[in-house]
Each structure stands twice: as C-alpha cells, then as structure tokens.
Coordinates of N, CA and C in Angstrom, one line a residue:
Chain A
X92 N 6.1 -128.6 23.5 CA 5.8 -129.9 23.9 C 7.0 -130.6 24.5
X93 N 6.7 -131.5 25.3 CA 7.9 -132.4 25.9 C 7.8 -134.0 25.9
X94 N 8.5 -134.5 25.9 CA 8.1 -136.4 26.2 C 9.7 -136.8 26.5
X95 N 9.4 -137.5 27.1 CA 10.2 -138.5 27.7 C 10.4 -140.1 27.1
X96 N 11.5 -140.6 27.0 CA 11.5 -141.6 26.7 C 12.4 -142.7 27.3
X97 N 12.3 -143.7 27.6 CA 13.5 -144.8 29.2 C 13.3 -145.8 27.8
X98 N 14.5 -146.4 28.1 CA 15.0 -147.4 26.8 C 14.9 -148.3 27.5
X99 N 14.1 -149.5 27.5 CA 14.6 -151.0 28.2 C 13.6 -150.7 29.4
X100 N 12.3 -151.7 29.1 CA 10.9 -151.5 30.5 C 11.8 -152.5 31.7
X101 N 12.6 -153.1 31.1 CA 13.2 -154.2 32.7 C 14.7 -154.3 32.5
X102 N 15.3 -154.3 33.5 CA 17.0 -154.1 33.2 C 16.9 -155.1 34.3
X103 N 18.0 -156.4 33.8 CA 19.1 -157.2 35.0 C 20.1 -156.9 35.5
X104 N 20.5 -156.8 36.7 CA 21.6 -156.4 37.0 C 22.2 -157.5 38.2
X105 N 23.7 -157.6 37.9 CA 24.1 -158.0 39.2 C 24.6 -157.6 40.3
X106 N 24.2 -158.2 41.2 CA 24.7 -157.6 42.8 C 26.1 -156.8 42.4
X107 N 26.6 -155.7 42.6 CA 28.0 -155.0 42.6 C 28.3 -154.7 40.6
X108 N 27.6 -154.8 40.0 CA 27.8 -154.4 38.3 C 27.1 -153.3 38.3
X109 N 27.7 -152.6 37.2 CA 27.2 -151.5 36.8 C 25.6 -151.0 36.5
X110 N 25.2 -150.2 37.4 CA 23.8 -149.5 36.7 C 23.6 -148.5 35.8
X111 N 22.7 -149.1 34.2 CA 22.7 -147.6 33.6 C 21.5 -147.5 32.9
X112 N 20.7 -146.8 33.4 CA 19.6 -146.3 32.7 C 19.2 -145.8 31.8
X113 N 18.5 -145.5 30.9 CA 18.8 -145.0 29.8 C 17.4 -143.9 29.5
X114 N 17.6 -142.8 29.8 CA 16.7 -141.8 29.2 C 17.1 -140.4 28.1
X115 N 15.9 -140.3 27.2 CA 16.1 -139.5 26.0 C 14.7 -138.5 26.3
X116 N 14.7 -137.0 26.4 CA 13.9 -136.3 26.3 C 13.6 -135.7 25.2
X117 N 12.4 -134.7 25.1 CA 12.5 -133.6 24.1 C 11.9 -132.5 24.6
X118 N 12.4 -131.0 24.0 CA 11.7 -130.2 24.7 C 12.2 -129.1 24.0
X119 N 11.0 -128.1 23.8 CA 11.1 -126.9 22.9 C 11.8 -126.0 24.0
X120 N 11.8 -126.0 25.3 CA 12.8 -125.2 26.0 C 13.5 -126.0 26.6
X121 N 14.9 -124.8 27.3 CA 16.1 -125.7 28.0 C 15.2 -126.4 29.5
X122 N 15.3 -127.6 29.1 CA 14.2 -128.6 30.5 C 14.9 -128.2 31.9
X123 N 14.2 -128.7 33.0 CA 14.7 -129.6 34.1 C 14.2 -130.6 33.9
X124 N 15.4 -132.0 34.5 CA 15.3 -133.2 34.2 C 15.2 -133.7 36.1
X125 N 14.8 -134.8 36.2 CA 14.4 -135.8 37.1 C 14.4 -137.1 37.1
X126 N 15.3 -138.1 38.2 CA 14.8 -139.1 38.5 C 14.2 -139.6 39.7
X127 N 13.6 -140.5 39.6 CA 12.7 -141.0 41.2 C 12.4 -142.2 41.2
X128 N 12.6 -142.8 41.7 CA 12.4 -144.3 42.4 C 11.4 -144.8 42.9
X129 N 10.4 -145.5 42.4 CA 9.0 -146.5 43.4 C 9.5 -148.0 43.9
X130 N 9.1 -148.0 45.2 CA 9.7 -149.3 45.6 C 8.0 -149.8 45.6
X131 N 8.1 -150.7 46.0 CA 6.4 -151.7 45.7 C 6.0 -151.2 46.5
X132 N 4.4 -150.9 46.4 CA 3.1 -149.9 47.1 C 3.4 -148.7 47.5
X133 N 4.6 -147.9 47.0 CA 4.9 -146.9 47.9 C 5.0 -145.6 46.5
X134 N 4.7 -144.3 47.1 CA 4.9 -143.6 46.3 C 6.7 -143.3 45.6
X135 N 6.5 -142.0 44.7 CA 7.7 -141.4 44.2 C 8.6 -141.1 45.6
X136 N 9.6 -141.2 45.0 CA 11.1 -140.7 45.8 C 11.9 -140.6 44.7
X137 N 12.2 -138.4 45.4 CA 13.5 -138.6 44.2 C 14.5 -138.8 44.4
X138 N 15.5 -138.9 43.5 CA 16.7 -139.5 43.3 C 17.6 -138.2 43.2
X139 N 17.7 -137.7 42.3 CA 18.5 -136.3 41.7 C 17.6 -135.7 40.4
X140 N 18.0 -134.6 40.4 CA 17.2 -133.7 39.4 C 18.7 -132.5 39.0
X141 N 17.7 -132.5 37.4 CA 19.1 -131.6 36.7 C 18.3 -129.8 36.6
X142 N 19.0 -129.2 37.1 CA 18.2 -127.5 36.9 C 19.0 -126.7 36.0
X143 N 19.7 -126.8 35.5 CA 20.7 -126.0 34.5 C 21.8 -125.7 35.3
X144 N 22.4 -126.4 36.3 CA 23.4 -125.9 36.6 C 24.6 -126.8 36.4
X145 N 25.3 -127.9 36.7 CA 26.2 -128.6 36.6 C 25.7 -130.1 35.7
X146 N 26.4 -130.6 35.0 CA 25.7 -131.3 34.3 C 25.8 -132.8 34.6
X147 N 26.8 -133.1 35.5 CA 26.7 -133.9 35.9 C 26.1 -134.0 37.9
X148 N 25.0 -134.8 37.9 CA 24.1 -134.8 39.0 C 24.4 -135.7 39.7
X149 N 24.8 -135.4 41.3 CA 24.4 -136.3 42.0 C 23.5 -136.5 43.1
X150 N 23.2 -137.6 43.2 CA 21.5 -138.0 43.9 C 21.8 -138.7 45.0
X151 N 21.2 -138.9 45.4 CA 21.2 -140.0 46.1 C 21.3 -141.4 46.3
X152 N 21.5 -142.5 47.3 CA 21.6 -143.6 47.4 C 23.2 -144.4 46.2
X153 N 23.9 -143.2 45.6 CA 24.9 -143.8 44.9 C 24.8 -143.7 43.8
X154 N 23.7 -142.6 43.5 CA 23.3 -142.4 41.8 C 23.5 -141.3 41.5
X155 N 23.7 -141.4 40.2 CA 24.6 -139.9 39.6 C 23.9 -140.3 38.0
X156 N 23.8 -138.8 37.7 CA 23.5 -139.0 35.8 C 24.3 -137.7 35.6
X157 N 24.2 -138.0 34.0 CA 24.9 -136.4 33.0 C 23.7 -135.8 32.2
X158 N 23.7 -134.6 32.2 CA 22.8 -134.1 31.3 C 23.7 -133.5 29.6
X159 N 23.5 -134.1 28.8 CA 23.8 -134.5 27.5 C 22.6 -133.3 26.4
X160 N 23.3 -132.3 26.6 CA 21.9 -131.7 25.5 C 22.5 -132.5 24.2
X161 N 23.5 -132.6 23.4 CA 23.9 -133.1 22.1 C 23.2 -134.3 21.7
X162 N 23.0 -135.1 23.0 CA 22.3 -136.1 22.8 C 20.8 -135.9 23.2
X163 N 20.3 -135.1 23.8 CA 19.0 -134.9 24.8 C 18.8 -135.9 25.6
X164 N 19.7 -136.6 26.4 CA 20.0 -137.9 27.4 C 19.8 -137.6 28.4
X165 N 19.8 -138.0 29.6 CA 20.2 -137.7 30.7 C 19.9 -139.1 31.5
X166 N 21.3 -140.2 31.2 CA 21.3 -141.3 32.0 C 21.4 -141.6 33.0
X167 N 20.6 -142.2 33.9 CA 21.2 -142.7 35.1 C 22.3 -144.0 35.2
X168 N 23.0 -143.5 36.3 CA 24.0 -144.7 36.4 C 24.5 -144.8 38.2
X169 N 24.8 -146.1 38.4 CA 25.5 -146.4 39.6 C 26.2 -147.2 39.1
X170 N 27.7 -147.2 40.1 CA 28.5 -147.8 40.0 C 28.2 -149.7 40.8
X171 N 28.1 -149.8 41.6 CA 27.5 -151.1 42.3 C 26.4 -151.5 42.4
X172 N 25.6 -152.2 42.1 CA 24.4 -152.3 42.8 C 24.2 -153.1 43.2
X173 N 23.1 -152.5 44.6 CA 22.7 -153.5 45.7 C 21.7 -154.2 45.4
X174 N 21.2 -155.2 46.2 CA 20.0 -155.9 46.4 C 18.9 -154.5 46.6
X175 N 19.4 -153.4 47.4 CA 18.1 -152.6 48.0 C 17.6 -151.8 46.6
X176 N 18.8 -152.0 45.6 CA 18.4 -151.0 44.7 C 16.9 -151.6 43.7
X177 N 16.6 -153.1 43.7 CA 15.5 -153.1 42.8 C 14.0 -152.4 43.1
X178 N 14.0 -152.0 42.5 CA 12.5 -150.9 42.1 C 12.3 -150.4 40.8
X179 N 11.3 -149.6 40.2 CA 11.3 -149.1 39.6 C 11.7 -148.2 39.0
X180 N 12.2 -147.4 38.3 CA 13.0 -146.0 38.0 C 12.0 -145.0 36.6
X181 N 12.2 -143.8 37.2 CA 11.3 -143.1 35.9 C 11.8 -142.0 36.0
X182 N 12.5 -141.7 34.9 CA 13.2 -140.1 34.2 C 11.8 -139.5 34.2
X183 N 12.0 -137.8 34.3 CA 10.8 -137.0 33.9 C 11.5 -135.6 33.4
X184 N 11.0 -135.2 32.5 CA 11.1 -133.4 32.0 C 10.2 -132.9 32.6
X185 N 10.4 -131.4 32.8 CA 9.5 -130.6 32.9 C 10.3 -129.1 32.7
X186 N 9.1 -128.8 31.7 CA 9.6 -127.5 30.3 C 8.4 -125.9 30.5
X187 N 7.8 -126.6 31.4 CA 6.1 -125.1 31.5 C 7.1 -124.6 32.9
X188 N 6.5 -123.7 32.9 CA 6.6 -122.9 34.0 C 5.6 -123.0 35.2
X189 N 4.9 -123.9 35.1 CA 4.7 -124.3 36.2 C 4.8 -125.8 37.1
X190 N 5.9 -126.0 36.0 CA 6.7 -127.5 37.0 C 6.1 -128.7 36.7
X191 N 5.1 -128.7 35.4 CA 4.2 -129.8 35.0 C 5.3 -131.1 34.4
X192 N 5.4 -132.4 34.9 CA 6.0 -133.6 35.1 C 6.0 -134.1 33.8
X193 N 6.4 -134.8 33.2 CA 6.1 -135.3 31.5 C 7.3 -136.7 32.1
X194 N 6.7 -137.9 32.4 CA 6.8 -139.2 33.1 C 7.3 -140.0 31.9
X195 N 8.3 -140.8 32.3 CA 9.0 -141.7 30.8 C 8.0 -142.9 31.6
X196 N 8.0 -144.5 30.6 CA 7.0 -145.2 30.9 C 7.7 -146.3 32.2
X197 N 9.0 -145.6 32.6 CA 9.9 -146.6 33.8 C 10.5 -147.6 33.4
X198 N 11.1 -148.1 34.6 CA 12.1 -149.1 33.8 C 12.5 -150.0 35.4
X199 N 12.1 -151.1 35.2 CA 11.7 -151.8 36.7 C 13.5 -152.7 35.9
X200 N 14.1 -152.6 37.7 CA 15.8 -152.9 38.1 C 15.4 -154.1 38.8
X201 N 15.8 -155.4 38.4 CA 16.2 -156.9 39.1 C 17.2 -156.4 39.2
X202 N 18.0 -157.0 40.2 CA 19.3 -156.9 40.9 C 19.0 -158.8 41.8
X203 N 20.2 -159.2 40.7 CA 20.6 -161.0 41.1 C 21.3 -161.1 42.1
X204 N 21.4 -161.9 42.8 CA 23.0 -161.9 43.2 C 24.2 -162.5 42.9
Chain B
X156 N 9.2 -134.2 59.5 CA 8.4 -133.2 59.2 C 7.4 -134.4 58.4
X157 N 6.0 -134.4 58.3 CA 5.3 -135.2 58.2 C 5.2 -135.4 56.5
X158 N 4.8 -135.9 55.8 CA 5.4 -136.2 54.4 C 3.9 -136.5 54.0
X159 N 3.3 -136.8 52.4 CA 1.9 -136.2 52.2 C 1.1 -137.5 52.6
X160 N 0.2 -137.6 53.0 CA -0.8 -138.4 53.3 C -2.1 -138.2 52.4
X161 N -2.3 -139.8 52.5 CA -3.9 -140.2 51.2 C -4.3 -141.6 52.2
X162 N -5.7 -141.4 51.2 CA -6.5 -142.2 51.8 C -7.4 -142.3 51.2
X163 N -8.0 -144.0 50.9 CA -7.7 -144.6 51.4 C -6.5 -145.6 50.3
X164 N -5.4 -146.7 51.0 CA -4.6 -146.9 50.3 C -5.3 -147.8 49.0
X165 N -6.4 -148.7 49.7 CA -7.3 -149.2 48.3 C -8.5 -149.0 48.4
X166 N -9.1 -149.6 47.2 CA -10.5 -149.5 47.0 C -10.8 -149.9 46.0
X167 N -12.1 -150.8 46.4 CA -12.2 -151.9 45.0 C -13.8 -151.2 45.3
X168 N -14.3 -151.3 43.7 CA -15.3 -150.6 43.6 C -15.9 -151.5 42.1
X169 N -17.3 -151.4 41.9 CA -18.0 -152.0 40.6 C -18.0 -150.9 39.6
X170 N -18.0 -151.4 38.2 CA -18.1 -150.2 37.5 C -19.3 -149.5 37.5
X171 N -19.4 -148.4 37.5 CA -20.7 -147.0 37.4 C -21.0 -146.5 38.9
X172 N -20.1 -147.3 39.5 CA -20.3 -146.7 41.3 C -19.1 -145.1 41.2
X173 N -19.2 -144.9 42.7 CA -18.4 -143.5 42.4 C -17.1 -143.4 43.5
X174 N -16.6 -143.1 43.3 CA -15.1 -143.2 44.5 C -14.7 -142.0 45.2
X175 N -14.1 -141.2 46.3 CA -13.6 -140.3 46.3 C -12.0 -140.9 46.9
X176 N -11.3 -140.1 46.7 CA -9.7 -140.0 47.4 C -9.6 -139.0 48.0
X177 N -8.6 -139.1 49.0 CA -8.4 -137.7 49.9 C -6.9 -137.4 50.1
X178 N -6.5 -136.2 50.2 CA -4.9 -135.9 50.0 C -4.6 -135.0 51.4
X179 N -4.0 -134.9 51.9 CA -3.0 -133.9 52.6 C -1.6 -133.5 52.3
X180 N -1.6 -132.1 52.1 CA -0.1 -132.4 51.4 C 0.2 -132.1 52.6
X181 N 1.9 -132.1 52.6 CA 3.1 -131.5 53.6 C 2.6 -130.2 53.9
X182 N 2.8 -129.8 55.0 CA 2.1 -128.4 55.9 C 2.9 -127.0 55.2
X183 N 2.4 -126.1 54.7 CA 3.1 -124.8 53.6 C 3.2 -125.2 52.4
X184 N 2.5 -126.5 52.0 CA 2.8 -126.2 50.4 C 1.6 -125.9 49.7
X185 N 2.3 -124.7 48.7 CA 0.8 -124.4 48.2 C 0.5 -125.2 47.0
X186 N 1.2 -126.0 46.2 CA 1.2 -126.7 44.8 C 0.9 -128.0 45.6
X187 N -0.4 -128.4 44.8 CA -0.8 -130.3 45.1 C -1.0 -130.5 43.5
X188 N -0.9 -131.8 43.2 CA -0.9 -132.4 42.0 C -1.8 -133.9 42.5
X189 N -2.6 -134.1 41.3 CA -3.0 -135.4 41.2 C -2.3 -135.9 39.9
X190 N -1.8 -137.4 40.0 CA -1.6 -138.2 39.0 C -2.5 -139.6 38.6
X191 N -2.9 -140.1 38.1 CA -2.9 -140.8 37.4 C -2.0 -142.2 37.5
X192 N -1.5 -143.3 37.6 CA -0.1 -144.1 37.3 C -1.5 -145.5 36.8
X193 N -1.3 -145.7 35.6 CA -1.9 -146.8 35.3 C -0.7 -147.9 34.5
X194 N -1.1 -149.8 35.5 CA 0.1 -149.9 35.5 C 0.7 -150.9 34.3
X195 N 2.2 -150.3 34.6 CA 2.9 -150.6 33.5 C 3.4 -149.0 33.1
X196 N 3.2 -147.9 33.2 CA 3.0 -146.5 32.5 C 3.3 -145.7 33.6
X197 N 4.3 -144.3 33.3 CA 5.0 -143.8 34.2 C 3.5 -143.0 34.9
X198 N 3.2 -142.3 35.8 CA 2.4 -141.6 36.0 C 2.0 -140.2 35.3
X199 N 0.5 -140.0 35.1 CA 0.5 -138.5 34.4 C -0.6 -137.8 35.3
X200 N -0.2 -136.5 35.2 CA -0.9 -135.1 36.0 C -2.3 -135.3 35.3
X201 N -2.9 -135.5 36.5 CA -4.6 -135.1 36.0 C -4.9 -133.9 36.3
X202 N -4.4 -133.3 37.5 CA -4.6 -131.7 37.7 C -3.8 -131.0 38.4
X203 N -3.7 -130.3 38.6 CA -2.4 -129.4 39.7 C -3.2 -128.0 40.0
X204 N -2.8 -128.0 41.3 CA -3.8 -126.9 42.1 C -2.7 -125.9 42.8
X205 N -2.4 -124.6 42.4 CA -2.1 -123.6 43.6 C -2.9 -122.9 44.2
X206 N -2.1 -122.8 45.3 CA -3.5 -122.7 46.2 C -5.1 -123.4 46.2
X207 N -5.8 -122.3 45.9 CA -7.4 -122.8 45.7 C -7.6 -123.2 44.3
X208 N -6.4 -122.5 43.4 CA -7.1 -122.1 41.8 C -6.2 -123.2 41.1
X209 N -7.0 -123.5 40.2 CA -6.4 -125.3 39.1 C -5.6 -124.3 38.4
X210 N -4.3 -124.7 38.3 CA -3.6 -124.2 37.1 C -3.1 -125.0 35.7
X211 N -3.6 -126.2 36.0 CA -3.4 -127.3 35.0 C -4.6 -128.5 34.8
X212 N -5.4 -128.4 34.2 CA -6.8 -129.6 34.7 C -6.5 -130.2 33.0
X213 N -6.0 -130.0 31.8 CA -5.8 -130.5 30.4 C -6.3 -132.0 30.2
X214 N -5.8 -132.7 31.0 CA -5.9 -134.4 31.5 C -6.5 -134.7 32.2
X215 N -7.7 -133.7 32.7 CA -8.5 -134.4 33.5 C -9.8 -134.5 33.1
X216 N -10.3 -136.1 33.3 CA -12.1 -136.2 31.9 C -12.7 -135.8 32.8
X217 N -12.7 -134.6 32.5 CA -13.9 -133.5 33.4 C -15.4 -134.3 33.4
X218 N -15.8 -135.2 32.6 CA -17.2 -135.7 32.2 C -17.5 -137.0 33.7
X219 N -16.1 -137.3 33.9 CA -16.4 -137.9 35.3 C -15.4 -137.9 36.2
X220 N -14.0 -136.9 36.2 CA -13.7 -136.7 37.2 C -14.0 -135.2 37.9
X221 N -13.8 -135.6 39.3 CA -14.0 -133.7 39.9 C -12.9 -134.1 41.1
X222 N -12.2 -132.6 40.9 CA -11.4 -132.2 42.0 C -11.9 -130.6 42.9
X223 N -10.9 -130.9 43.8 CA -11.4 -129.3 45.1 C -10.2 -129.6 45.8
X224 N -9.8 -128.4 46.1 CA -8.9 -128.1 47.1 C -9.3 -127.2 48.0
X225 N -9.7 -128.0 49.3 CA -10.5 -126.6 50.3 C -9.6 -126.0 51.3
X226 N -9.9 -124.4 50.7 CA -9.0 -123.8 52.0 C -7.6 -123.9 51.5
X227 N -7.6 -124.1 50.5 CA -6.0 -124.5 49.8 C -4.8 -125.5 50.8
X228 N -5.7 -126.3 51.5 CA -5.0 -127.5 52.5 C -5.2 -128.7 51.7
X229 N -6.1 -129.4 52.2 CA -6.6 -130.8 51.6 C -7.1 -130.9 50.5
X230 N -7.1 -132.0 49.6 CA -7.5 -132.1 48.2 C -8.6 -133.6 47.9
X231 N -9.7 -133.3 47.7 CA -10.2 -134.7 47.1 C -10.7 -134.9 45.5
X232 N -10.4 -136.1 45.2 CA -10.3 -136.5 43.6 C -11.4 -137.5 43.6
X233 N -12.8 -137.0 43.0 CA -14.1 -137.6 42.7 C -13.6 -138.4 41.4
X234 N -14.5 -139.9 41.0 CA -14.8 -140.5 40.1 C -16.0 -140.3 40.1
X235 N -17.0 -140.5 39.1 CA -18.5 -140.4 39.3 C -19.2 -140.9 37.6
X236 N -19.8 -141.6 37.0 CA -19.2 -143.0 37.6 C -18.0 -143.3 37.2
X237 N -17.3 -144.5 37.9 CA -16.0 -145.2 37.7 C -16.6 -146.3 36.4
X238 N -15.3 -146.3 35.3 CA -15.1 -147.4 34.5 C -13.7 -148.1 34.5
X239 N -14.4 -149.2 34.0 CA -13.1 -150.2 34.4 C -11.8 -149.8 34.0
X240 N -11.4 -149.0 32.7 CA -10.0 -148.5 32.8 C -9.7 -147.0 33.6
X241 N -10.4 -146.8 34.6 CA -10.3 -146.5 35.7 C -9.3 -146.5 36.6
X242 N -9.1 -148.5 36.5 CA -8.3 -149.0 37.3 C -6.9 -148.5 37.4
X243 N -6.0 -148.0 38.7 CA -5.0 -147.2 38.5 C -4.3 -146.9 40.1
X244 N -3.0 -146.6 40.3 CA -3.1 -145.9 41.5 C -2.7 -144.4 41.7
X245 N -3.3 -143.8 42.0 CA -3.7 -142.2 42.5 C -3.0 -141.8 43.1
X246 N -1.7 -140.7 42.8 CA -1.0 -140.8 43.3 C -1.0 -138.8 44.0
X247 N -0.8 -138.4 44.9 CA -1.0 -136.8 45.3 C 0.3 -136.9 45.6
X248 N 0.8 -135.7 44.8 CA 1.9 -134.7 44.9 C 2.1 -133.5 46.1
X249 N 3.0 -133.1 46.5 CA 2.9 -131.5 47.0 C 4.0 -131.0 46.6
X250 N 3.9 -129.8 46.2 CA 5.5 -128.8 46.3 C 5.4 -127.6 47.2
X251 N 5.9 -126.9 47.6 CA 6.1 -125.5 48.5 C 5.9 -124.4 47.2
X252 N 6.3 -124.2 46.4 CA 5.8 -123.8 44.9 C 5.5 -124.6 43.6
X253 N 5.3 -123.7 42.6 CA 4.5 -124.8 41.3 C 5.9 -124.3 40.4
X254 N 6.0 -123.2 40.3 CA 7.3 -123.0 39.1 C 8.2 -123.2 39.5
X255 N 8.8 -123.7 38.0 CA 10.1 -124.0 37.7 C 11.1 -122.8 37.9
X256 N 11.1 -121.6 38.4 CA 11.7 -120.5 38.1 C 12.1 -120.7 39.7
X257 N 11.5 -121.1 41.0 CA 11.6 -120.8 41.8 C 12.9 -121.8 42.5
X258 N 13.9 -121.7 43.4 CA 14.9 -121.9 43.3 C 15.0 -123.1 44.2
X259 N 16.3 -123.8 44.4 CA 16.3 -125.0 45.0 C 15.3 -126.0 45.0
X260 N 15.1 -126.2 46.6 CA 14.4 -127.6 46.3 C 12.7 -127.3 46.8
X261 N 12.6 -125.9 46.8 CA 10.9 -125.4 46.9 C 10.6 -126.0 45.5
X262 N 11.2 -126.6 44.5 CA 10.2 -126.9 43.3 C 9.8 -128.1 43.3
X263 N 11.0 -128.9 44.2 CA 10.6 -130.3 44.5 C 9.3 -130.9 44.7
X264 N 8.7 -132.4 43.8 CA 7.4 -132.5 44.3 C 7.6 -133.6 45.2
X265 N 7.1 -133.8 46.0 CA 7.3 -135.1 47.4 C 5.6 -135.6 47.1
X266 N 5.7 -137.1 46.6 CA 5.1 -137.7 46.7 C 4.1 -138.7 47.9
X267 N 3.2 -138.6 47.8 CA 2.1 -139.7 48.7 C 2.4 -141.3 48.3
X268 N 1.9 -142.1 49.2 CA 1.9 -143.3 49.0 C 0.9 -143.9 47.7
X269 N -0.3 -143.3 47.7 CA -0.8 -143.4 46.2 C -2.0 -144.3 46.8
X270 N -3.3 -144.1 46.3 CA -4.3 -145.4 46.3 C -4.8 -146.1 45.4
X271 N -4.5 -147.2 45.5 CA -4.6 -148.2 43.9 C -6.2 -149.0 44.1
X272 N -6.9 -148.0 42.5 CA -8.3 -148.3 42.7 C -8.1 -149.7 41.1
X273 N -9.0 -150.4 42.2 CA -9.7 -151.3 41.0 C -11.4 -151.2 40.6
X274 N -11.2 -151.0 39.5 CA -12.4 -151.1 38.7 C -12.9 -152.6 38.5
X275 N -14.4 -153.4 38.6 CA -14.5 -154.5 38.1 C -16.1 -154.2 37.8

C-alpha cells in the first residue's frame, strides 16, 4: 500500500522568501516520488521526480527536493519565490509496477509581495 | 510535439443524464490514465489503459462509469447516469510506457488540460 501525505492545504509566501513544502509518504517498496504543479484550469506539470538515483532532485522553474527515507519525506523547496510561482503543488508516490500515482491532497502557494 | 488533448473543457449536466469525455494522448504513447480530481483533493486514477487492455480499473464504479480505448489511440470516459458527487475535473494522462522499471523519462505521465463536470 502507499499514501501520501502534504502538511499545510495553503502556504503564504513572500515575493523572494523561502519555499517549503512539506511531504511525508509510505510505501511497502523503495517508491518513486513526484512533484507537479496546477496553475488555474490547467492540467498537471511536472516539477522533478525522485527514481532512486540521487537524492537530492532538481526540477524545474527553481525547485529542488531531498528524498529522506529516515524520515519518508521528500520536501519541496525554492529558494525565492516569484509572483509566477502561486498554484497549486501535489507530492505523489508510486510503489506498483505499473507507475500507478497515489496523489497527496496539495497544497495551494499565495505568494504576497 | 503536440501535448494530450480532451474535450470538452466543461460540461454542465442534470443529475441521471449521461456525459461522455474524450482523450487524445501524445502520439506513441501506449499508457493513458483517467483521473478523477474532486475539488479540494489531489487527483485519483479511475483507470489506466496499455494499449487496448485496462491494467488498473480498482477505482472505477463500474455500475456507472465505462471506459474504451480504441485502437489503443483515443480514450472515452462514460458517466451513465451522472450524480451530483460526480462533480469533478477529468483529468487524461499519457505516458510512452506504464512501468516504473522502464528508464528515464518514458515513465513520465504528461497531463491534459482536464474537463470540469458539474453535476446539478
């Protein structure tokens, strides 16, 4: 079995402050992990995904996470954030073998200025 | 390279009427996924198709949804009838493969724009 879990459904942020996400999985095998971004009406876009190779990920648009098995984490974070960055954010596992998604419940990014 | 297309993006419908959606994935991929995103809630797999053959349907209420993938191209996702917690946006996946074993970014799923149905 697998689940996903994002800490905090709305995070504030300010223009140029730190971004950090917070995701916790579980998973009877060693996972790949995922993040992806919905901007309003628009589908998924990913961000970076973790495959077992290097543990710390980097994605796109300025985002980077670590994959933490001690903790079963795998946080996102940016260093600045922009105005472009608010949207939605959603960690995912996937532990089958055939690439089946197990979706945390997201975590919608205000960014003030 | 053309990225997955659906249709239509809405659809407002009464409850016990019937809906269909339509998918195109990206051109070579054999893995399509339907999701689910009801809102507020990250999205979940209703079915996942390689090629012609469902390899995942667990989450799908078979008692009123139906899917097909013809020709292992295009995909449509039946309601029959729709109820109000229904309401949701539909979202079609594609990948170039379905397993996780397969390397780089063939596992990648590239998402559609999604059609957000209302139930009333």
């Amino acid at each position: 079995a697998q689940s996903v879990t994002q800490l905090g459904s709305h995070v504030s942020v300010s223009e140029g402050a730190l971004v950090l996400l917070r995701c916790n999985y579980s998973s009877s095998v060693p996972p790949y992990l995922f993040w992806y971004v919905q901007y309003p009406n628009q589908g998924l876009q990913l961000l970076l995904k973790y495959t077992s190779a290097a543990t710390l990920v980097k994605g796109i648009n300025g985002f980077e996470a670590e994959f933490k098995k001690s903790e079963t984490s795998f946080h996102l974070t940016k260093p600045s954030a922009h105005m472009s960055d608010a949207a939605e954010y959603f960690c995912a596992v996937s532990s089958d073998s055939w690439g089946k998604l197990q979706f945390g419940a997201g975590t919608q990014v205000v960014v003030t200025p | 390279e053309a990225g997955v297309a659906q249709s239509p993006r809405y659809k407002i419908i009464e409850k016990r009427q019937s809906v269909a959606f339509w998918c195109n994935p990206i051109s070579g991929h054999a893995t399509l996924y339907w999701y689910q995103q009801i809102l507020g809630q990250g999205p979940k797999l209703l079915i996942q198709f390689q090629n012609n053959g469902v390899v995942d349907d667990s989450q799908l209420p078979k008692d009123r949804f139906s899917a097909e993938r013809l020709k292992g191209v295009d995909s449509t996702l039946k309601i029959q009838p729709a109820k109000l917690e229904d309401s949701a946006v539909y979202l079609c996946a594609s990948s170039l493969v379905g397993s996780r074993f397969a390397s780089g970014s063939s596992y990648e799923q590239y998402f559609g724009p999604g059609t957000r149905l209302t139930v009333t």
